[in-house]
mmCIF file of C-alpha atoms in Angstrom:
data_model
loop_
_atom_site.group_PDB
_atom_site.id
_atom_site.type_symbol
_atom_site.label_atom_id
_atom_site.label_comp_id
_atom_site.label_asym_id
_atom_site.label_seq_id
_atom_site.Cartn_x
_atom_site.Cartn_y
_atom_site.Cartn_z
ATOM 1 C CA UNK A 1 2.723 -27.554 1.970
ATOM 2 C CA UNK A 2 -0.605 -25.949 1.194
ATOM 3 C CA UNK A 3 -3.807 -27.853 0.514
ATOM 4 C CA UNK A 4 -5.032 -26.979 -2.947
ATOM 5 C CA UNK A 5 -8.751 -27.403 -2.289
ATOM 6 C CA UNK A 6 -8.573 -25.382 0.904
ATOM 7 C CA UNK A 7 -6.687 -22.631 -0.917
ATOM 8 C CA UNK A 8 -9.267 -22.449 -3.713
ATOM 9 C CA UNK A 9 -12.160 -22.366 -1.234
ATOM 10 C CA UNK A 10 -10.520 -19.706 0.945
ATOM 11 C CA UNK A 11 -9.808 -17.338 -1.940
ATOM 12 C CA UNK A 12 -12.986 -18.028 -3.910
ATOM 13 C CA UNK A 13 -11.006 -19.413 -6.847
ATOM 14 C CA UNK A 14 -11.309 -22.414 -9.158
ATOM 15 C CA UNK A 15 -8.980 -24.782 -10.993
ATOM 16 C CA UNK A 16 -9.733 -22.782 -14.117
ATOM 17 C CA UNK A 17 -8.198 -19.662 -12.536
ATOM 18 C CA UNK A 18 -4.870 -21.490 -12.192
ATOM 19 C CA UNK A 19 -5.137 -22.798 -15.755
ATOM 20 C CA UNK A 20 -5.901 -19.293 -17.036
ATOM 21 C CA UNK A 21 -2.886 -17.948 -15.131
ATOM 22 C CA UNK A 22 -0.683 -20.464 -17.000
ATOM 23 C CA UNK A 23 1.257 -21.536 -13.935
ATOM 24 C CA UNK A 24 1.553 -25.000 -12.422
ATOM 25 C CA UNK A 25 0.410 -25.848 -8.923
ATOM 26 C CA UNK A 26 3.878 -27.322 -8.297
ATOM 27 C CA UNK A 27 5.442 -23.906 -8.973
ATOM 28 C CA UNK A 28 2.916 -22.182 -6.726
ATOM 29 C CA UNK A 29 3.696 -24.680 -3.946
ATOM 30 C CA UNK A 30 7.424 -23.996 -4.396
ATOM 31 C CA UNK A 31 6.835 -20.242 -4.102
ATOM 32 C CA UNK A 32 4.709 -20.827 -1.003
ATOM 33 C CA UNK A 33 7.412 -22.970 0.595
ATOM 34 C CA UNK A 34 10.225 -20.520 -0.168
ATOM 35 C CA UNK A 35 8.219 -17.592 1.163
ATOM 36 C CA UNK A 36 7.452 -19.424 4.403
ATOM 37 C CA UNK A 37 11.195 -19.879 4.922
ATOM 38 C CA UNK A 38 11.855 -16.164 4.328
ATOM 39 C CA UNK A 39 8.851 -14.728 6.182
ATOM 40 C CA UNK A 40 10.663 -14.356 9.504
ATOM 41 C CA UNK A 41 13.476 -12.511 7.711
ATOM 42 C CA UNK A 42 10.937 -10.188 6.063
ATOM 43 C CA UNK A 43 9.304 -9.570 9.438
ATOM 44 C CA UNK A 44 12.673 -8.542 10.847
ATOM 45 C CA UNK A 45 13.325 -6.213 7.901
ATOM 46 C CA UNK A 46 9.985 -4.529 8.473
ATOM 47 C CA UNK A 47 10.780 -3.971 12.142
ATOM 48 C CA UNK A 48 14.233 -2.612 11.258
ATOM 49 C CA UNK A 49 12.652 -0.193 8.800
ATOM 50 C CA UNK A 50 10.205 1.059 11.416
ATOM 51 C CA UNK A 51 12.912 1.497 14.044
ATOM 52 C CA UNK A 52 15.196 3.329 11.621
ATOM 53 C CA UNK A 53 12.726 5.645 9.900
ATOM 54 C CA UNK A 54 9.267 5.747 11.493
ATOM 55 C CA UNK A 55 9.749 5.236 15.229
ATOM 56 C CA UNK A 56 9.788 9.021 15.731
ATOM 57 C CA UNK A 57 6.303 9.607 14.331
ATOM 58 C CA UNK A 58 6.415 13.380 14.745
ATOM 59 C CA UNK A 59 9.594 13.578 12.689
ATOM 60 C CA UNK A 60 7.978 11.364 10.032
ATOM 61 C CA UNK A 61 4.885 13.585 9.961
ATOM 62 C CA UNK A 62 2.397 10.840 10.859
ATOM 63 C CA UNK A 63 -0.080 9.969 13.584
ATOM 64 C CA UNK A 64 0.749 6.245 13.897
ATOM 65 C CA UNK A 65 1.691 3.152 11.912
ATOM 66 C CA UNK A 66 1.359 -0.614 11.628
ATOM 67 C CA UNK A 67 3.171 -3.235 9.607
ATOM 68 C CA UNK A 68 2.785 -6.793 8.396
ATOM 69 C CA UNK A 69 4.297 -9.401 6.121
ATOM 70 C CA UNK A 70 2.133 -10.799 3.359
ATOM 71 C CA UNK A 71 0.097 -13.897 4.128
ATOM 72 C CA UNK A 72 1.497 -16.842 2.071
ATOM 73 C CA UNK A 73 -1.942 -17.689 0.704
ATOM 74 C CA UNK A 74 -2.515 -14.071 -0.297
ATOM 75 C CA UNK A 75 0.804 -14.200 -2.139
ATOM 76 C CA UNK A 76 -0.318 -17.131 -4.287
ATOM 77 C CA UNK A 77 -3.714 -15.542 -4.913
ATOM 78 C CA UNK A 78 -2.033 -12.337 -6.048
ATOM 79 C CA UNK A 79 0.338 -14.154 -8.407
ATOM 80 C CA UNK A 80 -2.555 -16.014 -10.025
ATOM 81 C CA UNK A 81 -4.626 -12.843 -10.330
ATOM 82 C CA UNK A 82 -1.772 -10.745 -11.724
ATOM 83 C CA UNK A 83 -0.835 -13.367 -14.320
ATOM 84 C CA UNK A 84 -4.452 -13.485 -15.468
ATOM 85 C CA UNK A 85 -4.687 -9.692 -15.638
ATOM 86 C CA UNK A 86 -1.293 -9.034 -17.249
ATOM 87 C CA UNK A 87 0.408 -12.259 -18.305
ATOM 88 C CA UNK A 88 3.129 -10.537 -20.315
ATOM 89 C CA UNK A 89 4.323 -8.566 -17.282
ATOM 90 C CA UNK A 90 4.292 -11.541 -14.891
ATOM 91 C CA UNK A 91 5.106 -14.338 -17.323
ATOM 92 C CA UNK A 92 8.531 -15.126 -15.865
ATOM 93 C CA UNK A 93 7.678 -15.045 -12.159
ATOM 94 C CA UNK A 94 8.837 -18.165 -10.312
ATOM 95 C CA UNK A 95 10.150 -19.521 -7.002
ATOM 96 C CA UNK A 96 13.537 -17.810 -7.499
ATOM 97 C CA UNK A 97 12.403 -14.281 -8.355
ATOM 98 C CA UNK A 98 8.883 -13.694 -7.015
ATOM 99 C CA UNK A 99 10.225 -11.128 -4.512
ATOM 100 C CA UNK A 100 11.353 -8.995 -7.459
ATOM 101 C CA UNK A 101 7.794 -8.864 -8.789
ATOM 102 C CA UNK A 102 5.697 -8.636 -5.638
ATOM 103 C CA UNK A 103 6.535 -5.338 -3.969
ATOM 104 C CA UNK A 104 4.311 -5.659 -0.887
ATOM 105 C CA UNK A 105 5.775 -8.724 0.823
ATOM 106 C CA UNK A 106 6.687 -6.230 3.557
ATOM 107 C CA UNK A 107 3.904 -3.725 4.006
ATOM 108 C CA UNK A 108 3.824 -0.680 6.281
ATOM 109 C CA UNK A 109 0.862 1.631 6.698
ATOM 110 C CA UNK A 110 1.190 5.117 8.093
ATOM 111 C CA UNK A 111 -1.823 7.072 9.260
ATOM 112 C CA UNK A 112 -2.736 10.754 9.336
ATOM 113 C CA UNK A 113 -5.410 12.518 11.332
ATOM 114 C CA UNK A 114 -6.029 14.910 8.443
ATOM 115 C CA UNK A 115 -5.825 14.069 4.745
ATOM 116 C CA UNK A 116 -3.875 17.217 3.871
ATOM 117 C CA UNK A 117 -1.047 16.110 6.186
ATOM 118 C CA UNK A 118 0.155 13.736 3.464
ATOM 119 C CA UNK A 119 2.641 16.397 2.351
ATOM 120 C CA UNK A 120 4.610 16.196 5.616
ATOM 121 C CA UNK A 121 5.185 12.464 5.229
ATOM 122 C CA UNK A 122 5.926 12.827 1.523
ATOM 123 C CA UNK A 123 8.576 15.453 2.156
ATOM 124 C CA UNK A 124 10.083 13.311 4.892
ATOM 125 C CA UNK A 125 10.250 10.010 3.013
ATOM 126 C CA UNK A 126 11.628 11.609 -0.164
ATOM 127 C CA UNK A 127 14.309 13.306 1.911
ATOM 128 C CA UNK A 128 15.593 10.156 3.634
ATOM 129 C CA UNK A 129 15.521 7.976 0.504
ATOM 130 C CA UNK A 130 16.930 8.695 -2.935
ATOM 131 C CA UNK A 131 14.063 9.627 -5.258
ATOM 132 C CA UNK A 132 15.547 9.610 -8.745
ATOM 133 C CA UNK A 133 13.188 8.929 -11.695
ATOM 134 C CA UNK A 134 16.143 7.581 -13.682
ATOM 135 C CA UNK A 135 16.328 4.509 -11.437
ATOM 136 C CA UNK A 136 12.615 3.767 -11.121
ATOM 137 C CA UNK A 137 12.008 0.076 -11.822
ATOM 138 C CA UNK A 138 10.268 -0.760 -15.108
ATOM 139 C CA UNK A 139 11.555 -4.253 -15.868
ATOM 140 C CA UNK A 140 11.191 -6.353 -12.713
ATOM 141 C CA UNK A 141 14.159 -8.566 -13.579
ATOM 142 C CA UNK A 142 16.611 -6.401 -15.493
ATOM 143 C CA UNK A 143 16.079 -3.259 -13.387
ATOM 144 C CA UNK A 144 16.393 -5.018 -10.048
ATOM 145 C CA UNK A 145 19.362 -3.605 -8.128
ATOM 146 C CA UNK A 146 21.255 -6.454 -6.490
ATOM 147 C CA UNK A 147 23.171 -4.005 -4.244
ATOM 148 C CA UNK A 148 21.592 -4.567 -0.811
ATOM 149 C CA UNK A 149 23.176 -1.380 0.538
ATOM 150 C CA UNK A 150 21.418 0.827 -2.007
ATOM 151 C CA UNK A 151 18.240 2.189 -0.411
ATOM 152 C CA UNK A 152 16.003 4.185 -2.746
ATOM 153 C CA UNK A 153 12.438 4.845 -3.905
ATOM 154 C CA UNK A 154 11.909 2.295 -6.675
ATOM 155 C CA UNK A 155 8.730 3.646 -8.278
ATOM 156 C CA UNK A 156 7.251 7.070 -8.704
ATOM 157 C CA UNK A 157 5.172 7.850 -5.580
ATOM 158 C CA UNK A 158 1.472 7.833 -6.363
ATOM 159 C CA UNK A 159 -1.854 8.549 -4.743
ATOM 160 C CA UNK A 160 -5.245 7.071 -5.521
ATOM 161 C CA UNK A 161 -8.054 9.543 -4.930
ATOM 162 C CA UNK A 162 -11.798 9.446 -5.264
ATOM 163 C CA UNK A 163 -13.628 11.821 -7.573
ATOM 164 C CA UNK A 164 -14.805 14.786 -5.526
ATOM 165 C CA UNK A 165 -11.974 14.673 -2.989
ATOM 166 C CA UNK A 166 -10.403 17.992 -2.056
ATOM 167 C CA UNK A 167 -7.583 19.065 -4.359
ATOM 168 C CA UNK A 168 -4.756 18.736 -1.896
ATOM 169 C CA UNK A 169 -2.219 16.746 -3.932
ATOM 170 C CA UNK A 170 0.607 18.304 -5.938
ATOM 171 C CA UNK A 171 1.000 16.496 -9.270
ATOM 172 C CA UNK A 172 4.542 17.829 -9.609
ATOM 173 C CA UNK A 173 5.519 15.722 -6.582
ATOM 174 C CA UNK A 174 3.277 12.692 -6.832
ATOM 175 C CA UNK A 175 1.377 10.820 -9.524
ATOM 176 C CA UNK A 176 -2.355 11.306 -9.047
ATOM 177 C CA UNK A 177 -4.697 8.482 -10.029
ATOM 178 C CA UNK A 178 -8.445 8.162 -9.763
ATOM 179 C CA UNK A 179 -9.435 4.562 -9.103
ATOM 180 C CA UNK A 180 -13.114 4.517 -8.278
ATOM 181 C CA UNK A 181 -13.420 4.619 -4.497
ATOM 182 C CA UNK A 182 -9.946 3.549 -3.387
ATOM 183 C CA UNK A 183 -7.901 6.135 -1.460
ATOM 184 C CA UNK A 184 -4.265 5.692 -0.490
ATOM 185 C CA UNK A 185 -0.712 6.966 -0.933
ATOM 186 C CA UNK A 186 1.834 4.456 -2.245
ATOM 187 C CA UNK A 187 5.627 4.383 -1.984
ATOM 188 C CA UNK A 188 7.859 1.444 -2.948
ATOM 189 C CA UNK A 189 11.243 1.575 -1.209
ATOM 190 C CA UNK A 190 14.164 -0.753 -1.954
ATOM 191 C CA UNK A 191 15.594 -1.649 1.458
ATOM 192 C CA UNK A 192 18.260 -4.224 2.342
ATOM 193 C CA UNK A 193 17.762 -6.147 -0.890
ATOM 194 C CA UNK A 194 13.949 -6.245 -0.867
ATOM 195 C CA UNK A 195 11.009 -3.977 -1.531
ATOM 196 C CA UNK A 196 8.983 -2.362 1.234
ATOM 197 C CA UNK A 197 5.582 -0.937 0.388
ATOM 198 C CA UNK A 198 4.510 2.146 2.327
ATOM 199 C CA UNK A 199 0.856 3.124 2.266
ATOM 200 C CA UNK A 200 -0.415 6.361 3.712
ATOM 201 C CA UNK A 201 -4.041 7.109 4.565
ATOM 202 C CA UNK A 202 -6.202 8.727 7.197
ATOM 203 C CA UNK A 203 -7.660 6.789 10.096
ATOM 204 C CA UNK A 204 -11.127 7.027 8.515
ATOM 205 C CA UNK A 205 -9.817 5.729 5.184
ATOM 206 C CA UNK A 206 -8.150 2.841 6.985
ATOM 207 C CA UNK A 207 -11.421 1.874 8.648
ATOM 208 C CA UNK A 208 -13.213 1.672 5.312
ATOM 209 C CA UNK A 209 -10.311 -0.166 3.630
ATOM 210 C CA UNK A 210 -10.106 -2.846 6.318
ATOM 211 C CA UNK A 211 -13.841 -3.561 6.086
ATOM 212 C CA UNK A 212 -13.756 -3.555 2.276
ATOM 213 C CA UNK A 213 -10.821 -5.997 2.196
ATOM 214 C CA UNK A 214 -12.437 -8.231 4.789
ATOM 215 C CA UNK A 215 -15.746 -8.477 2.928
ATOM 216 C CA UNK A 216 -15.369 -7.452 -0.715
ATOM 217 C CA UNK A 217 -11.868 -7.217 -2.209
ATOM 218 C CA UNK A 218 -10.623 -9.207 -4.009
ATOM 219 C CA UNK A 219 -12.696 -12.351 -3.539
ATOM 220 C CA UNK A 220 -16.222 -10.905 -3.876
ATOM 221 C CA UNK A 221 -15.500 -7.846 -6.013
ATOM 222 C CA UNK A 222 -18.206 -8.925 -8.494
ATOM 223 C CA UNK A 223 -20.951 -8.910 -5.864
ATOM 224 C CA UNK A 224 -22.966 -5.783 -6.707
ATOM 225 C CA UNK A 225 -24.753 -5.517 -3.353
ATOM 226 C CA UNK A 226 -21.523 -5.733 -1.334
ATOM 227 C CA UNK A 227 -19.844 -3.254 -3.679
ATOM 228 C CA UNK A 228 -22.717 -0.762 -3.231
ATOM 229 C CA UNK A 229 -22.511 -0.997 0.561
ATOM 230 C CA UNK A 230 -18.757 -0.512 0.390
ATOM 231 C CA UNK A 231 -19.192 2.594 -1.792
ATOM 232 C CA UNK A 232 -21.616 4.046 0.742
ATOM 233 C CA UNK A 233 -19.195 3.432 3.614
ATOM 234 C CA UNK A 234 -16.423 4.958 1.523
ATOM 235 C CA UNK A 235 -18.437 8.153 0.988
ATOM 236 C CA UNK A 236 -19.110 8.360 4.712
ATOM 237 C CA UNK A 237 -15.408 8.010 5.524
ATOM 238 C CA UNK A 238 -14.625 10.729 2.970
ATOM 239 C CA UNK A 239 -17.181 13.050 4.571
ATOM 240 C CA UNK A 240 -15.654 12.334 7.975
ATOM 241 C CA UNK A 241 -12.240 13.354 6.640
ATOM 242 C CA UNK A 242 -13.676 16.558 5.180
ATOM 243 C CA UNK A 243 -15.349 17.394 8.488
ATOM 244 C CA UNK A 244 -12.126 16.736 10.392
ATOM 245 C CA UNK A 245 -10.289 19.203 8.160
ATOM 246 C CA UNK A 246 -13.025 21.799 8.651
ATOM 247 C CA UNK A 247 -12.835 21.331 12.418
ATOM 248 C CA UNK A 248 -9.121 22.049 12.360
ATOM 249 C CA UNK A 249 -9.574 25.109 10.130
ATOM 250 C CA UNK A 250 -12.235 26.479 12.479
ATOM 251 C CA UNK A 251 -9.988 25.880 15.462
ATOM 252 C CA UNK A 252 -7.116 27.744 13.801
ATOM 253 C CA UNK A 253 -9.376 30.635 12.810
ATOM 254 C CA UNK A 254 -10.666 30.811 16.358
ATOM 255 C CA UNK A 255 -7.139 30.825 17.779
ATOM 256 C CA UNK A 256 -6.084 33.511 15.282
ATOM 257 C CA UNK A 257 -9.058 35.664 16.227
ATOM 258 C CA UNK A 258 -8.319 35.267 19.945
ATOM 259 C CA UNK A 259 -4.700 36.330 19.342
ATOM 260 C CA UNK A 260 -5.839 39.406 17.425
ATOM 261 C CA UNK A 261 -8.249 40.351 20.218
ATOM 262 C CA UNK A 262 -5.495 39.897 22.781
ATOM 263 C CA UNK A 263 -3.165 42.157 20.797
ATOM 264 C CA UNK A 264 -5.869 44.834 20.493
ATOM 265 C CA UNK A 265 -6.461 44.746 24.223
#
């Protein structure tokens, strides 16, 4: 069981938020209880995924990774928020089907040293999982594939970029979105009957994101002062990524020049 008052205080919500979401507290409690029972199973699925596909980080084209299962309280907060934002899409979510709607119950983040290295991971993940636009999920209930042995990419891969970022993404391979200051790659993979969300970002982007989520998003996203500080930190992380890429380019140019001089000698 979850204490209602404690939940509202923790996630900076009110009774009115639940009323506006048009969902009963009893149903939210039932979702919470069912998820708690399944969380260990989800944790095992995440570990299996890592061992099967990401353990060899060089093969996967990444620097490192981490994974988690969604916090039960965060799950309820997300359901309330999503129903308020888009009731029609989430109208039928309940204790029996919430895992068909919420695609990040199992979340894995992969990290790159350099932003332009996204392409190596993209090519890898779209080679080991079926990536067919004809089977991308649109209707969360009717399009859900009950075949647990069918592993595939369930949504078109997408990247959120900040205005001014280097043009390194290929729109023929990935959907490009501009969402203010948020930066991240997103892949939703159907794996052993459930969705696994893969996020890809640089180490600098991860640092900003963790601080932003700890302080601002989503509970204090209307606080202008905190948002301004977060934007400043985001710009600094973006500059750090740009500098890292320049460092590598300079190193490669230097190595190329040294090779040419060696050949001339």
